Tab-separated table of C-alpha atoms and ligand atoms in Angstrom:
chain	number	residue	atom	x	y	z
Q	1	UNK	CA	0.000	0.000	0.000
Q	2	UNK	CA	1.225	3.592	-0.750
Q	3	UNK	CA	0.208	7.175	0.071
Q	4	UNK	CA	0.429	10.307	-2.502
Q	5	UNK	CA	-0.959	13.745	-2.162
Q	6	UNK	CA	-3.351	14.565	-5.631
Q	7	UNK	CA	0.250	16.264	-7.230
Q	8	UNK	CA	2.069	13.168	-6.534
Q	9	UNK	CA	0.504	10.261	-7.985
Q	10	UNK	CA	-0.824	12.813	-10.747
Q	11	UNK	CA	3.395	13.420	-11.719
Q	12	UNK	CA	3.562	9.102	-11.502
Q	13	UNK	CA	1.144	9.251	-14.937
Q	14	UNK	CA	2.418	12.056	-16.667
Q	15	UNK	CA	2.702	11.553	-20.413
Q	16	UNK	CA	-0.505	10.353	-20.229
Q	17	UNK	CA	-3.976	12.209	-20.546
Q	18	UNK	CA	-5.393	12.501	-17.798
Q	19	UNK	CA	-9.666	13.090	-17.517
Q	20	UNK	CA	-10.998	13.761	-14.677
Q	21	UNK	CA	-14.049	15.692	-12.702
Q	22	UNK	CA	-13.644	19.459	-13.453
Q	23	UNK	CA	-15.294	22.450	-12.158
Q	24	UNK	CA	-18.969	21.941	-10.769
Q	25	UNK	CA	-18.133	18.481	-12.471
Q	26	UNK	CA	-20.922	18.258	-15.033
Q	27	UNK	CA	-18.898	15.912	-17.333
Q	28	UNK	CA	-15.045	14.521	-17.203
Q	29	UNK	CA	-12.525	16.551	-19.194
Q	30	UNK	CA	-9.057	15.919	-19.825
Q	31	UNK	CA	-7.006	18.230	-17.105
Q	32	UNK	CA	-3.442	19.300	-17.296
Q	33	UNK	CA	-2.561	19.747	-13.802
Q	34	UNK	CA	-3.910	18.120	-10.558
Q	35	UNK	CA	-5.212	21.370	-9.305
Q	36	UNK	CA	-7.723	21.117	-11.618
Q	37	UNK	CA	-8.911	17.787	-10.618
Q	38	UNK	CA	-12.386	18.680	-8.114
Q	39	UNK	CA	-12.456	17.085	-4.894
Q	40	UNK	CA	-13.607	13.126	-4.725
Q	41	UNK	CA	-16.365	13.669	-2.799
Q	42	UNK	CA	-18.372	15.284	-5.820
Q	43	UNK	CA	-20.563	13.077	-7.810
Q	44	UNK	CA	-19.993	14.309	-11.425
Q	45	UNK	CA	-21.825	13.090	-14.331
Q	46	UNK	CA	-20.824	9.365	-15.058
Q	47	UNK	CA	-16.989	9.136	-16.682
Q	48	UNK	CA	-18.187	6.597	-19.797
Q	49	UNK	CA	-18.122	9.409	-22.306
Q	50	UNK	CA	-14.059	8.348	-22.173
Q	51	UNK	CA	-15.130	4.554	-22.880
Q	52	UNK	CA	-17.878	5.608	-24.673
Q	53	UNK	CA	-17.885	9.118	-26.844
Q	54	UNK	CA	-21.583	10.213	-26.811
Q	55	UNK	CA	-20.667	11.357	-30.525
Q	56	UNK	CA	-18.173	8.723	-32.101
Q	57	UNK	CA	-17.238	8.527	-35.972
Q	58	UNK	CA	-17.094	4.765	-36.887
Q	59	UNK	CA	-15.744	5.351	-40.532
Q	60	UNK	CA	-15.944	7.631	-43.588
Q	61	UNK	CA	-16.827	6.600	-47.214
Q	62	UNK	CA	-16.203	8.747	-50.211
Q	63	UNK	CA	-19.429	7.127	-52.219
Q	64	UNK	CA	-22.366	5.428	-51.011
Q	65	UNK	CA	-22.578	2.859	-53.742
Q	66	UNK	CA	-19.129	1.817	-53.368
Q	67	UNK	CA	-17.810	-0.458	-50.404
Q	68	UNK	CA	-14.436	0.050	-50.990
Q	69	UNK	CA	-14.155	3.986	-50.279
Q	70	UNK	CA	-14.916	2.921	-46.788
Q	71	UNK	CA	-12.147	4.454	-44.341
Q	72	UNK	CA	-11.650	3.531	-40.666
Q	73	UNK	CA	-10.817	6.669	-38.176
Q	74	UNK	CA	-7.441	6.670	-36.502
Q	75	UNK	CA	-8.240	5.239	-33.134
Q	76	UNK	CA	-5.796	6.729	-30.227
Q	77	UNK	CA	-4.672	3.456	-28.440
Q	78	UNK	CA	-2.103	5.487	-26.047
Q	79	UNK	CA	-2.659	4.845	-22.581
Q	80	UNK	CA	-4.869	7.328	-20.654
Q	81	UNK	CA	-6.334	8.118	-17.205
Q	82	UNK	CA	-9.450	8.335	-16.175
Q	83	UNK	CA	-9.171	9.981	-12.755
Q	84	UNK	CA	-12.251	9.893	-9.862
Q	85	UNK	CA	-14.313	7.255	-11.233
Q	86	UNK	CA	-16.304	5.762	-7.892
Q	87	UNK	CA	-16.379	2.117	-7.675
Q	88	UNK	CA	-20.419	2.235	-9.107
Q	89	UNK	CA	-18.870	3.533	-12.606
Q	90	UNK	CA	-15.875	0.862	-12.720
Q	91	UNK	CA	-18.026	-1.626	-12.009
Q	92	UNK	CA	-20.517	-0.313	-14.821
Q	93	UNK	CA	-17.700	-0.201	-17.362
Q	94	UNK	CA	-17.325	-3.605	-16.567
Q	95	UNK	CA	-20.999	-4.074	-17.586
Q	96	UNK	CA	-20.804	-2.583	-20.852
Q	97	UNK	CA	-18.083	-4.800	-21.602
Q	98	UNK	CA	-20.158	-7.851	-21.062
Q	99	UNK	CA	-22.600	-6.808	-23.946
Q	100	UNK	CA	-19.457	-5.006	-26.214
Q	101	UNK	CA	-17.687	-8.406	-26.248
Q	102	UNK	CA	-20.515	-10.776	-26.201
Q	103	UNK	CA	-20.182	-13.773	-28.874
Q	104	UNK	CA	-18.592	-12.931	-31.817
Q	105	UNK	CA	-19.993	-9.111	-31.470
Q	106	UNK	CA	-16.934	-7.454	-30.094
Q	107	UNK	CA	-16.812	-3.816	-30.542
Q	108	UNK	CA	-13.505	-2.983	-31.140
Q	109	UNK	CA	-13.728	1.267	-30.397
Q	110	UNK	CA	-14.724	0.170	-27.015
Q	111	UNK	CA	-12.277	-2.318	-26.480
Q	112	UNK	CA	-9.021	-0.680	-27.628
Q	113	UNK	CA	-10.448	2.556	-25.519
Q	114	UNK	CA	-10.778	0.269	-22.038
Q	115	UNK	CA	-7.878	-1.694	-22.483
Q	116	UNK	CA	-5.854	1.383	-23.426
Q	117	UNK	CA	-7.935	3.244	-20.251
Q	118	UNK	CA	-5.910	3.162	-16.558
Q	119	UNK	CA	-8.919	3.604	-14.312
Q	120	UNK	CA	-8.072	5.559	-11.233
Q	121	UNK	CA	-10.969	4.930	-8.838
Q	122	UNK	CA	-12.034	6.521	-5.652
Q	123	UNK	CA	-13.459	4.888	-2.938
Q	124	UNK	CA	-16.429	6.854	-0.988
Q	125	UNK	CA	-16.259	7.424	2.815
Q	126	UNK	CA	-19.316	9.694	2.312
Q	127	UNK	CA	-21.830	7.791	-0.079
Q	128	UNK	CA	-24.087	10.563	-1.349
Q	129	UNK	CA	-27.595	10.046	-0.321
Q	130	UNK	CA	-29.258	8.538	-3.209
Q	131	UNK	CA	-26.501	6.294	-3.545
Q	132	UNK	CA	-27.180	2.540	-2.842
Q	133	UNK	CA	-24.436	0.372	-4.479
Q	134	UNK	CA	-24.279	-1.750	-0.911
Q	135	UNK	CA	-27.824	-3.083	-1.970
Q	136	UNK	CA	-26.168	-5.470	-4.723
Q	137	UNK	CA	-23.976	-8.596	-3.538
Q	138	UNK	CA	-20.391	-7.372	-3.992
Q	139	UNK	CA	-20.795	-4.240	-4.578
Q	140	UNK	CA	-20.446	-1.348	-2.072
Q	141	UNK	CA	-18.401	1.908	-1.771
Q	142	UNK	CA	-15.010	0.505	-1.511
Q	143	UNK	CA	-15.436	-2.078	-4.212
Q	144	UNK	CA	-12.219	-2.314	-6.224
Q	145	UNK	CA	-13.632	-4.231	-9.114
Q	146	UNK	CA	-13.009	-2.807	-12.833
Q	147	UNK	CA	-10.110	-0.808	-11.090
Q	148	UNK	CA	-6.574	-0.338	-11.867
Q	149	UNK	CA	-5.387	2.415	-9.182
Q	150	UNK	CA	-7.446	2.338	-6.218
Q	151	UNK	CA	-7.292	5.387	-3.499
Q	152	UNK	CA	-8.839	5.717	0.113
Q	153	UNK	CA	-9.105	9.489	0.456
Q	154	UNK	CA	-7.120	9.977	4.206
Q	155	UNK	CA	-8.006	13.479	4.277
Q	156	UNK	CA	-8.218	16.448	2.362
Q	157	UNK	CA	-4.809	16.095	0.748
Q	158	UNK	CA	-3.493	12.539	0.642
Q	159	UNK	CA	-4.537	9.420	-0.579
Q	160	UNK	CA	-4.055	5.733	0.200
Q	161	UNK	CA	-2.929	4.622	-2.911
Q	162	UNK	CA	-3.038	0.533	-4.490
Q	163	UNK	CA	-2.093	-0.794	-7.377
Q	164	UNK	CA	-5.095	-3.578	-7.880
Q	165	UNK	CA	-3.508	-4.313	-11.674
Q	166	UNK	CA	0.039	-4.714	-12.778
Q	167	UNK	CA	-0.549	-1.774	-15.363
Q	168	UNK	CA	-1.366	0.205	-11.447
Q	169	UNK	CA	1.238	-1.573	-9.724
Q	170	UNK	CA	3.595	-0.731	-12.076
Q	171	UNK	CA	2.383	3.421	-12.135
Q	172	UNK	CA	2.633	3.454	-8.711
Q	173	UNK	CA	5.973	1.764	-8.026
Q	174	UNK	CA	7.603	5.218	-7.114
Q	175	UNK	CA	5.329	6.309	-4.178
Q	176	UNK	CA	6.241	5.911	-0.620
Q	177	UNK	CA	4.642	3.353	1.359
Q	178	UNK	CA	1.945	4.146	3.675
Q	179	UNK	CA	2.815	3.953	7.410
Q	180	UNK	CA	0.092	1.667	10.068
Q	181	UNK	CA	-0.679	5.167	11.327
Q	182	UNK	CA	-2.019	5.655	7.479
Q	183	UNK	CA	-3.520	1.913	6.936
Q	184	UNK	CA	-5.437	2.349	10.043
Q	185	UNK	CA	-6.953	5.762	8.803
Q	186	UNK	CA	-7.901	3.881	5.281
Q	187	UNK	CA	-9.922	1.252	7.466
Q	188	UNK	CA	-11.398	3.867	9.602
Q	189	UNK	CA	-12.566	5.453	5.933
Q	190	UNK	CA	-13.522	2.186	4.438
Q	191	UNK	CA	-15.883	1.788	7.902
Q	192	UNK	CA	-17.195	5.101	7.649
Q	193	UNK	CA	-18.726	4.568	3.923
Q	194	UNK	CA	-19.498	0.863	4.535
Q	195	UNK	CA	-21.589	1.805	7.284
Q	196	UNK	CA	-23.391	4.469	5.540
Q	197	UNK	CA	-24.021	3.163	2.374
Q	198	UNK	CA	-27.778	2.163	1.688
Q	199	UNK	CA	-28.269	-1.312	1.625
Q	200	UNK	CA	-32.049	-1.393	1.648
Q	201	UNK	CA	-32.682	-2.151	-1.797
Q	202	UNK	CA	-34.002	-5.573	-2.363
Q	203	UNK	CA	-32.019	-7.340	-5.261
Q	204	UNK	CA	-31.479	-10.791	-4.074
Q	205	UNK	CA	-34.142	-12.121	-6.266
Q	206	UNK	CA	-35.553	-8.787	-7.742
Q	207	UNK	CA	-35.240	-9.966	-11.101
Q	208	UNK	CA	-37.639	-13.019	-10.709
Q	209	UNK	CA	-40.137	-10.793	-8.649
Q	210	UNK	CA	-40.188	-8.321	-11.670
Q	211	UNK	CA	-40.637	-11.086	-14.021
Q	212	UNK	CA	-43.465	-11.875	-12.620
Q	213	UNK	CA	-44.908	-8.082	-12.754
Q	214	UNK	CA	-43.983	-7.542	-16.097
Q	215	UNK	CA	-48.015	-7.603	-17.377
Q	216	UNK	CA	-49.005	-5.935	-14.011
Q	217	UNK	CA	-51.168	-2.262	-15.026
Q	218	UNK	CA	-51.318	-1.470	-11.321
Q	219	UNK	CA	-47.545	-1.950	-10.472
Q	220	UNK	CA	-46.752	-0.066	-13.735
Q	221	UNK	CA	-49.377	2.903	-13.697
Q	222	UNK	CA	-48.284	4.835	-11.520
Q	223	UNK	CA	-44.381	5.077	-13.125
Q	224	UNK	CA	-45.514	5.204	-16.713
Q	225	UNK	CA	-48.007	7.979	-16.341
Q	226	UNK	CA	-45.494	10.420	-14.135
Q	227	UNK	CA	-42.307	9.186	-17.122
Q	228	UNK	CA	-42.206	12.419	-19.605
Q	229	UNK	CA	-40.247	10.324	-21.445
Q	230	UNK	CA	-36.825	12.774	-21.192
Q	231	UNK	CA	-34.347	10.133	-21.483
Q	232	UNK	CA	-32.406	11.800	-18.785
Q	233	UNK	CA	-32.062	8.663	-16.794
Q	234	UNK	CA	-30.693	7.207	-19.452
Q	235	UNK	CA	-28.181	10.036	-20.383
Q	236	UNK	CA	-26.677	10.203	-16.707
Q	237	UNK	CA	-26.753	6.134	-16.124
Q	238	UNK	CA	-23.385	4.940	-16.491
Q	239	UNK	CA	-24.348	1.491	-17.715
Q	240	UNK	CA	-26.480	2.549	-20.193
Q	241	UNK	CA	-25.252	1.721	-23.629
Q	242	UNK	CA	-27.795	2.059	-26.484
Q	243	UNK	CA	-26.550	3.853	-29.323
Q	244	UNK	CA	-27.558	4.702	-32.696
Q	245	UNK	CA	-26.173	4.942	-35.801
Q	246	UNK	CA	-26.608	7.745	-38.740
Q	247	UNK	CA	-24.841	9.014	-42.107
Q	248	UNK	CA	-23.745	12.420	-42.975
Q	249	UNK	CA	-22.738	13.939	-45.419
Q	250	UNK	CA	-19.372	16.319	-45.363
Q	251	UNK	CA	-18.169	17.961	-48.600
Q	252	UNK	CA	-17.634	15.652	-50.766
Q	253	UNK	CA	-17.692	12.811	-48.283
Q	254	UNK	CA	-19.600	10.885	-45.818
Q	255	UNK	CA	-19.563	9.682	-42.050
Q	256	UNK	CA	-21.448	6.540	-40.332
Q	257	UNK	CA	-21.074	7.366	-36.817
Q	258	UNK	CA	-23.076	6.799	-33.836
Q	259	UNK	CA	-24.523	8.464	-30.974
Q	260	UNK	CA	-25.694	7.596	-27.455
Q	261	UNK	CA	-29.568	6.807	-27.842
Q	262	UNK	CA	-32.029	6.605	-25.062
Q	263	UNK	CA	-34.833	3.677	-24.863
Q	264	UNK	CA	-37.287	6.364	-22.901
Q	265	UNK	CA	-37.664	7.897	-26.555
Q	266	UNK	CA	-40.394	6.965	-29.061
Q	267	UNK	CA	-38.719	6.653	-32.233
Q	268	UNK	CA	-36.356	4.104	-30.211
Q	269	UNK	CA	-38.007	1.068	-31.513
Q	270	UNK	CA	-40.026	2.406	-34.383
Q	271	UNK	CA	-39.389	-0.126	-37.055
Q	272	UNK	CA	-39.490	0.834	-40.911
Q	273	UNK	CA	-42.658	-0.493	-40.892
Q	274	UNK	CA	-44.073	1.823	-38.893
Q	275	UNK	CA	-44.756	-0.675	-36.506
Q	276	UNK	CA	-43.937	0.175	-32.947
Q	277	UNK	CA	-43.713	-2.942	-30.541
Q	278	UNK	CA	-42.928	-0.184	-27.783
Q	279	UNK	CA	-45.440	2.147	-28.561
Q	280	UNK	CA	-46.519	4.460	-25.222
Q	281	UNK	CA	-44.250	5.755	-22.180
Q	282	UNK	CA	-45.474	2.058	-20.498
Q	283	UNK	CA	-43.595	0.107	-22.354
Q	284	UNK	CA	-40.762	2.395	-22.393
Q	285	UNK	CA	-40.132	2.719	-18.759
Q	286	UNK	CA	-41.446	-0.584	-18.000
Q	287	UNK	CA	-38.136	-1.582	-20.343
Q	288	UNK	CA	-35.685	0.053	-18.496
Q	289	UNK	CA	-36.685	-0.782	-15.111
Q	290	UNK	CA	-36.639	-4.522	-15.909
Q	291	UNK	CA	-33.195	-4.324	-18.203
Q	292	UNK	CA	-31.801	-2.571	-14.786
Q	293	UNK	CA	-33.133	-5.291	-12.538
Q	294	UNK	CA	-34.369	-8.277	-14.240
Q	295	UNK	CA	-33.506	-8.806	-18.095
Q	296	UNK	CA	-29.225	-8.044	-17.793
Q	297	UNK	CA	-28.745	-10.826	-14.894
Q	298	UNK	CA	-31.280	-13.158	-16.431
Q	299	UNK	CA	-29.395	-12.809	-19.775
Q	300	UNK	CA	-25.626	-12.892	-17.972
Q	301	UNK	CA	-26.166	-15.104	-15.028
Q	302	UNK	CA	-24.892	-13.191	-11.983
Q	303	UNK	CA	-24.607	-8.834	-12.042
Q	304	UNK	CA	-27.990	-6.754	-12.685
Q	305	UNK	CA	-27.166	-4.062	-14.735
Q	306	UNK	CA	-28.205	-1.008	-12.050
Q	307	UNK	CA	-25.004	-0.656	-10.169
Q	308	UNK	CA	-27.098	1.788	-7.669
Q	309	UNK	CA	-25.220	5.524	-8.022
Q	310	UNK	CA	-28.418	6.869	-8.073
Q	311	UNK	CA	-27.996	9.447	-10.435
Q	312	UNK	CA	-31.254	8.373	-12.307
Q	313	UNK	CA	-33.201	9.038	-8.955
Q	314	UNK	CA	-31.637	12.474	-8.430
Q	315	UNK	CA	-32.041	13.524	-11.787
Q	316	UNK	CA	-35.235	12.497	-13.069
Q	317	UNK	CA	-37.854	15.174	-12.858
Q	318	UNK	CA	-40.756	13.587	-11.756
Q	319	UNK	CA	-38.974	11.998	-9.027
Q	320	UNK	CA	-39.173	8.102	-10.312
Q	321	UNK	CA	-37.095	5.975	-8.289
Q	322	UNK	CA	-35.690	2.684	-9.110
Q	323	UNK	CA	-35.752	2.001	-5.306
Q	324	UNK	CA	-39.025	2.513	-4.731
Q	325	UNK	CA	-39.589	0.761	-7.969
Q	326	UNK	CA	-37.345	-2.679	-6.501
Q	327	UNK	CA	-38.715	-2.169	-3.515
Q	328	UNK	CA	-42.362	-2.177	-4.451
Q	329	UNK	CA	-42.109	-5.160	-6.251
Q	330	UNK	CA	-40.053	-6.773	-3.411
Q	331	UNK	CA	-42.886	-6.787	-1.457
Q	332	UNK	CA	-45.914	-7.862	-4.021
Q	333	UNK	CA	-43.785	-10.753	-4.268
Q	334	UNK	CA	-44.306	-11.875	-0.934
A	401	SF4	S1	-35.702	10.878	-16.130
A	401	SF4	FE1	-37.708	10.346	-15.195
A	401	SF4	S2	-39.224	11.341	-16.553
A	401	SF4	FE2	-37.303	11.291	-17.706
A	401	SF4	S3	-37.432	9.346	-18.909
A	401	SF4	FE3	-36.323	8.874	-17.008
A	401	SF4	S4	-37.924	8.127	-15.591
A	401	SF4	FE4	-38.993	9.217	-17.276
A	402	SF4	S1	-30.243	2.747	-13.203
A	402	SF4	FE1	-29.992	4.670	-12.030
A	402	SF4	S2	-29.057	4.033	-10.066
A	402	SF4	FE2	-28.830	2.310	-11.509
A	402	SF4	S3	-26.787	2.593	-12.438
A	402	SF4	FE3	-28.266	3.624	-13.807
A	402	SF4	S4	-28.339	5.765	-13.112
A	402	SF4	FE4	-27.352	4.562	-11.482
């Protein structure tokens, strides 16, 4: 185990990018100096916009007819940093890589980004209050899964720092290592956020009990007629991964690229048809709610795909709540 101050382990990855939570952290941004980098406590805007560009070019063609003028982008495969992610967002990255490498499906942007991606992840002594990562099995606000560096805030300045990869190990090789007087301060830390994160949620076997809801008007009315359909859950969710894809034309030339997509909106599943098998706000909402807690671990055996940072709950405007909504259902099952 090591300690740094911010400066310190920010000089151990120089010559590397570095993006991290900036300002009144509405979004990650690449940062040149550690004073930059706002204070770990913030909850920012999920980091996968560096694992996942909300805007990403996936080649260029000069003419539509012909396959051949098809060009790929340069892809940057240098290592980078992505500084402050909290455990929730590491272990959604891990998520998205579940359904980006599935079967012979690999997406290769999003692989070369996260293998080429050092993930520098804070752990939370202060969970923020919607927060309720604790409420899935292995998960909570030290969790060190998906990580490469991982760092115990000790106070306002220093850091316990661990290399849980070799790629961290190997970063952090220079640092001193932490005194017991230092360790002891992580654990006191660790107990602090352990014992305050929400574990309340009910996911043991939420995915079965929302199975079995999934045709239920009075479970669902009350969600689907508050949902405005705004997609902002979707937006701030940082295991959300729908995208879709478009053409346009530039000059003389032409880009396929795609763009983050949300299922809360209506032309989501419109078919060329016309035909719309999700046609009203019902089955919209009713579709993310069970891909969060039912559909993703029934389909990959063992992680739902909510990793509980509630940023859905403190964003959406009409105050849905994928608590209440696991917690509802929880107890119709009984
Ligand atoms: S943020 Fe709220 S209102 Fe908007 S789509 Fe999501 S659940 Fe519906
Ligand atoms: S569904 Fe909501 S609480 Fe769960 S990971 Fe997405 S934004 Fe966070």
């Amino acid at each position: 185990m090591k300690v740094a101050t911010k400066k310190e382990l920010f000089d151990c990855l120089s010559g590397m990018k570095v993006f991290a939570p900036v300002g009144k952290n509405l979004r990650f941004a690449e940062v040149s100096s550690a004073d930059e980098i706002a204070s770990p406590e913030s909850i920012p805007l999920s980091p996968k916009e560096a694992f996942v560009p909300q805007d990403e070019t996936l080649f260029f063609y000069d003419n539509p007819e012909d396959p051949t003028s098809i060009v790929e982008p340069e892809i940057d495969e240098k290592p980078f940093v992505v500084w402050g992610m909290h455990p929730c967002d590491a272990k959604a990255m891990e998520l998205i890589g579940k359904v980006y490498t599935e079967g012979s499906y690999t997406d290769g942007y999003f692989v070369r980004r996260y293998n080429a991606s050092v993930k520098v992840v804070i752990g939370c002594p202060v969970p923020h209050p919607g927060c309720f990562c604790g409420s899935f099995e292995g998960m909570g606000p030290f969790s060190k899964s998906g990580s490469d560096i991982f760092l115990i805030p000790l106070d306002d300045e220093r850091f316990l720092v661990e290399g849980t990869t070799e790629k961290g190990e190997n970063l952090i090789a220079s640092l001193p290592d932490a005194t017991d007087e230092d360790i002891a301060k992580g654990e006191a830390q660790k107990k602090k956020g352990e014992d305050a994160i929400d574990r309340s949620v009910p996911t043991e076997n939420i995915e079965n009990s929302m199975q079995a809801l999934f045709d239920s008007e009075e479970f669902w009315e009350d969600i689907y007629h508050r949902c405005m359909g705004c997609g902002m859950c979707t937006y701030v969710c940082p295991s959300c991964y729908c995208f879709d894809i478009q053409d346009e034309r530039i000059g003389n030339k032409y880009r396929r690229y795609r763009v983050w997509d949300s299922c809360q909106f209506g032309l989501f599943t419109l078919e060329a048809s016309g035909h719309n098998p999700r046609p009203t706000q019902k089955e919209r909402i009713r579709q993310r709610m069970m891909h969060k807690l039912s559909f993703f671990k029934l389909r990959y055996g063992d992680e739902h795909l909510c990793v509980g940072c509630g940023r859905c709950v403190a964003i959406c405007p009409v105050g849905i709540d994928i608590r209440d909504v696991a917690k509802r259902a929880e107890a119709l099952a009984k």
